[in-house]
Amino acid sequence: MALRHHLRLAARIVAIALLSDAATVSAQGFDDFEQEPIRYSASTPSDAVQQLEARLRAGEVQFEGSDAQIVRALLAELEVPIESQLLVFSKTSFQRPLISPSTPRALYFSDDVYVGWVPGGIVEVASIDAQLGPIFYRFDLHAPPVAEAPRLVRDASCLSCHGGQFVRGIPGVFVRSIHVEPTGEPLYRFGSLVIDEATPFEERFGGWYVTGTHGVSLHRGNTVAHVEDERLIVDEAAGANVIDLAGRFESSDYLAPGSDLVAMLVLQHQLVVHNAITRAGFQCRRLLRYQEGLQRDLHETVTSEPTYDSVVGVFDRSAQELVDALLSKGAAPLPEGGVTGDPAFQRAYAATARRDAAGESLRDLDLTTRLYRNRLSPLIDSASFAALPAPLLARVYARLAQALRRVDSDPRYAYLESPERARLVAILRETHRGLPEGWLASE
């Protein structure tokens, strides 16, 4: 009996050491999302594209007409506003032969769908699945429909860039800022930035058209670069405060004339939060499964709560990183004097706002010193956030409570002043459907 006890104890020590190693790897973001329990490529998603495909197979939807007409109809079916149009002219997509400053790639987005299109090319779609994160599709506008075959085909080749090269160990969504030649060819030797909210305004938008005003501050949009004696020559002042793209490309080929600055800022915020949700969910699901396997092997009680210290640590770190993203911690300030953009996008963006009794919403924009008036991401209302493991959600809500309480709030979020914290608490209480019972009840 003593020998058996010692053997079991030794096995438990080894198992916990292995779990600690796995937790460290997961926390660093190197976990393999093709393995259990994620099985990214082998799993059947239930995202917006799959719902559209069901309607297509039932004959409830048909796509006909010119390319632009089909893209417009696709956006309507996916509830993606045309007013969100952004234009990128760097050759940084697999459709690079078609992309140039005179033929930019258009991007449209909603809270959970991203659609890319180059006139004369195919449509690319990234749709957020609650469990799997972004699912990537191709839609060939010129291919004849085939019975029982999907019109929007899942595209594994997108993972060559979106599967960890530019994000940490997850299928992710991102945008880059990069200097380009007049042809749109990237000048990689002068750097390439994956943009997040901490990226200074002056370093954003390289390779993109940007319409809107931003005072005396410069950015890298609307310009191409030249290289002389291995020196980068670019006139960023020429790309500042552009409100009309006439003469740069044939705007009639596109669904809208501009590439809105405010839409670009909202997009960049969303991408950060989507990746944070996906990463936290993958890490915690993987570690819970690993813990459950060890508990079975060691004849311990199997729990759906993190119990081993290493697993608890991953859950705690994941919750903190996610709350940081939700609350825009570390976001770079907007240019002095603020920014302006197309009111049409702002109306479309506000159209789905959930408002409290005071009329406040998480979708209200500030645009003077920061992007949002109330700095808690609207994606807290997303299906992917609601689908996170319960122990992780509990930690996220607890950290939000610490950040937003009236007294003794978490100094990590000291940039949220008392009036804003009060507004956020009211918005959450009155509009957020997943709030735990009794959350901040004593406030």
Short mmCIF file of N, CA, C and O in Angstrom, two decimals, residues 397-442:
data_model
loop_
_atom_site.label_atom_id
_atom_site.label_comp_id
_atom_site.label_asym_id
_atom_site.label_seq_id
_atom_site.Cartn_x
_atom_site.Cartn_y
_atom_site.Cartn_z
N TYR A 397 -15.91 39.30 -15.23
CA TYR A 397 -16.89 40.18 -14.58
C TYR A 397 -16.37 40.68 -13.22
O TYR A 397 -16.63 41.83 -12.84
N ALA A 398 -15.64 39.83 -12.51
CA ALA A 398 -15.08 40.27 -11.23
C ALA A 398 -14.06 41.38 -11.44
O ALA A 398 -14.03 42.37 -10.69
N ARG A 399 -13.22 41.24 -12.46
CA ARG A 399 -12.24 42.28 -12.75
C ARG A 399 -12.91 43.57 -13.23
O ARG A 399 -12.45 44.67 -12.91
N LEU A 400 -13.97 43.43 -14.02
CA LEU A 400 -14.71 44.61 -14.43
C LEU A 400 -15.30 45.33 -13.22
O LEU A 400 -15.30 46.56 -13.16
N ALA A 401 -15.81 44.57 -12.27
CA ALA A 401 -16.35 45.18 -11.05
C ALA A 401 -15.26 45.94 -10.31
O ALA A 401 -15.48 47.07 -9.84
N GLN A 402 -14.06 45.36 -10.22
CA GLN A 402 -12.96 46.05 -9.54
C GLN A 402 -12.56 47.31 -10.28
O GLN A 402 -12.18 48.32 -9.68
N ALA A 403 -12.64 47.27 -11.61
CA ALA A 403 -12.25 48.43 -12.40
C ALA A 403 -13.26 49.56 -12.31
O ALA A 403 -12.89 50.73 -12.39
N LEU A 404 -14.55 49.20 -12.14
CA LEU A 404 -15.62 50.21 -12.28
C LEU A 404 -16.27 50.62 -10.97
O LEU A 404 -17.13 51.50 -10.99
N ARG A 405 -15.87 50.03 -9.86
CA ARG A 405 -16.50 50.41 -8.60
C ARG A 405 -16.20 51.86 -8.27
O ARG A 405 -15.18 52.42 -8.69
N ARG A 406 -17.08 52.49 -7.50
CA ARG A 406 -16.95 53.92 -7.20
C ARG A 406 -15.77 54.21 -6.30
O ARG A 406 -15.10 55.24 -6.45
N VAL A 407 -15.53 53.35 -5.32
CA VAL A 407 -14.42 53.55 -4.39
C VAL A 407 -13.50 52.34 -4.46
O VAL A 407 -13.94 51.22 -4.76
N ASP A 408 -12.24 52.59 -4.20
CA ASP A 408 -11.22 51.53 -4.21
C ASP A 408 -11.22 50.75 -5.52
O ASP A 408 -11.09 49.53 -5.55
N SER A 409 -11.38 51.46 -6.62
CA SER A 409 -11.33 50.80 -7.92
C SER A 409 -9.90 50.42 -8.24
O SER A 409 -8.94 50.98 -7.71
N ASP A 410 -9.75 49.47 -9.14
CA ASP A 410 -8.44 48.95 -9.52
C ASP A 410 -7.60 50.07 -10.14
O ASP A 410 -7.97 50.64 -11.17
N PRO A 411 -6.44 50.41 -9.54
CA PRO A 411 -5.62 51.50 -10.09
C PRO A 411 -5.09 51.21 -11.48
O PRO A 411 -4.62 52.12 -12.17
N ARG A 412 -5.14 49.94 -11.91
CA ARG A 412 -4.72 49.58 -13.26
C ARG A 412 -5.53 50.34 -14.30
O ARG A 412 -5.04 50.60 -15.40
N TYR A 413 -6.76 50.71 -13.92
CA TYR A 413 -7.65 51.41 -14.86
C TYR A 413 -7.97 52.81 -14.36
O TYR A 413 -9.08 53.31 -14.52
N ALA A 414 -6.97 53.45 -13.79
CA ALA A 414 -7.16 54.79 -13.23
C ALA A 414 -7.51 55.82 -14.29
O ALA A 414 -8.03 56.90 -13.95
N TYR A 415 -7.24 55.53 -15.56
CA TYR A 415 -7.59 56.47 -16.63
C TYR A 415 -9.10 56.60 -16.81
O TYR A 415 -9.57 57.54 -17.45
N LEU A 416 -9.86 55.67 -16.25
CA LEU A 416 -11.33 55.77 -16.28
C LEU A 416 -11.76 56.63 -15.09
O LEU A 416 -11.70 56.20 -13.95
N GLU A 417 -12.18 57.85 -15.37
CA GLU A 417 -12.57 58.73 -14.27
C GLU A 417 -13.96 58.37 -13.76
O GLU A 417 -14.72 57.64 -14.40
N SER A 418 -14.28 58.88 -12.59
CA SER A 418 -15.49 58.47 -11.89
C SER A 418 -16.77 58.62 -12.73
O SER A 418 -17.59 57.70 -12.76
N PRO A 419 -17.01 59.73 -13.43
CA PRO A 419 -18.25 59.83 -14.23
C PRO A 419 -18.34 58.75 -15.31
O PRO A 419 -19.42 58.21 -15.56
N GLU A 420 -17.20 58.44 -15.94
CA GLU A 420 -17.23 57.41 -16.98
C GLU A 420 -17.49 56.03 -16.36
O GLU A 420 -18.26 55.24 -16.91
N ARG A 421 -16.88 55.76 -15.22
CA ARG A 421 -17.14 54.47 -14.56
C ARG A 421 -18.61 54.33 -14.21
O ARG A 421 -19.22 53.27 -14.39
N ALA A 422 -19.20 55.41 -13.72
CA ALA A 422 -20.63 55.37 -13.36
C ALA A 422 -21.49 55.12 -14.60
O ALA A 422 -22.46 54.34 -14.54
N ARG A 423 -21.15 55.75 -15.71
CA ARG A 423 -21.91 55.51 -16.94
C ARG A 423 -21.79 54.05 -17.38
O ARG A 423 -22.78 53.44 -17.80
N LEU A 424 -20.59 53.52 -17.30
CA LEU A 424 -20.38 52.14 -17.72
C LEU A 424 -21.17 51.15 -16.86
O LEU A 424 -21.75 50.19 -17.36
N VAL A 425 -21.19 51.39 -15.57
CA VAL A 425 -21.97 50.52 -14.67
C VAL A 425 -23.45 50.57 -15.05
O VAL A 425 -24.12 49.54 -15.15
N ALA A 426 -23.95 51.77 -15.30
CA ALA A 426 -25.37 51.90 -15.66
C ALA A 426 -25.67 51.21 -16.99
O ALA A 426 -26.69 50.51 -17.13
N ILE A 427 -24.79 51.40 -17.96
CA ILE A 427 -25.01 50.75 -19.26
C ILE A 427 -25.02 49.24 -19.12
O ILE A 427 -25.89 48.55 -19.68
N LEU A 428 -24.07 48.70 -18.39
CA LEU A 428 -24.00 47.25 -18.22
C LEU A 428 -25.25 46.73 -17.51
O LEU A 428 -25.85 45.73 -17.93
N ARG A 429 -25.63 47.39 -16.45
CA ARG A 429 -26.80 46.92 -15.69
C ARG A 429 -28.07 46.93 -16.53
O ARG A 429 -28.91 46.03 -16.42
N GLU A 430 -28.21 47.91 -17.40
CA GLU A 430 -29.48 48.08 -18.11
C GLU A 430 -29.50 47.46 -19.50
O GLU A 430 -30.58 47.24 -20.06
N THR A 431 -28.33 47.15 -20.05
CA THR A 431 -28.33 46.67 -21.44
C THR A 431 -27.61 45.36 -21.68
O THR A 431 -27.86 44.70 -22.69
N HIS A 432 -26.71 44.97 -20.79
CA HIS A 432 -25.90 43.77 -21.04
C HIS A 432 -26.61 42.53 -20.51
O HIS A 432 -26.91 42.43 -19.33
N ARG A 433 -26.86 41.59 -21.39
CA ARG A 433 -27.70 40.44 -21.06
C ARG A 433 -26.99 39.35 -20.25
O ARG A 433 -27.64 38.47 -19.71
N GLY A 434 -25.67 39.39 -20.20
CA GLY A 434 -24.97 38.32 -19.50
C GLY A 434 -24.48 38.69 -18.12
O GLY A 434 -23.74 37.92 -17.50
N LEU A 435 -24.87 39.84 -17.61
CA LEU A 435 -24.34 40.31 -16.33
C LEU A 435 -24.76 39.37 -15.20
O LEU A 435 -25.94 39.04 -15.06
N PRO A 436 -23.81 38.93 -14.36
CA PRO A 436 -24.16 38.04 -13.25
C PRO A 436 -25.11 38.71 -12.27
O PRO A 436 -25.06 39.93 -12.04
N GLU A 437 -25.97 37.92 -11.69
CA GLU A 437 -26.91 38.45 -10.69
C GLU A 437 -26.14 39.01 -9.50
O GLU A 437 -25.20 38.40 -9.01
N GLY A 438 -26.51 40.20 -9.09
CA GLY A 438 -25.87 40.82 -7.94
C GLY A 438 -24.57 41.53 -8.26
O GLY A 438 -23.88 41.98 -7.34
N TRP A 439 -24.23 41.64 -9.56
CA TRP A 439 -22.96 42.29 -9.92
C TRP A 439 -22.96 43.73 -9.42
O TRP A 439 -23.86 44.50 -9.72
N LEU A 440 -21.96 44.08 -8.64
CA LEU A 440 -21.81 45.42 -8.05
C LEU A 440 -23.09 45.86 -7.33
O LEU A 440 -23.48 47.03 -7.38
N ALA A 441 -23.74 44.93 -6.66
CA ALA A 441 -25.02 45.24 -6.01
C ALA A 441 -24.89 46.28 -4.93
O ALA A 441 -25.82 47.04 -4.66
N SER A 442 -23.74 46.35 -4.28
CA SER A 442 -23.56 47.28 -3.17
C SER A 442 -23.22 48.69 -3.63
O SER A 442 -23.14 49.60 -2.82
#
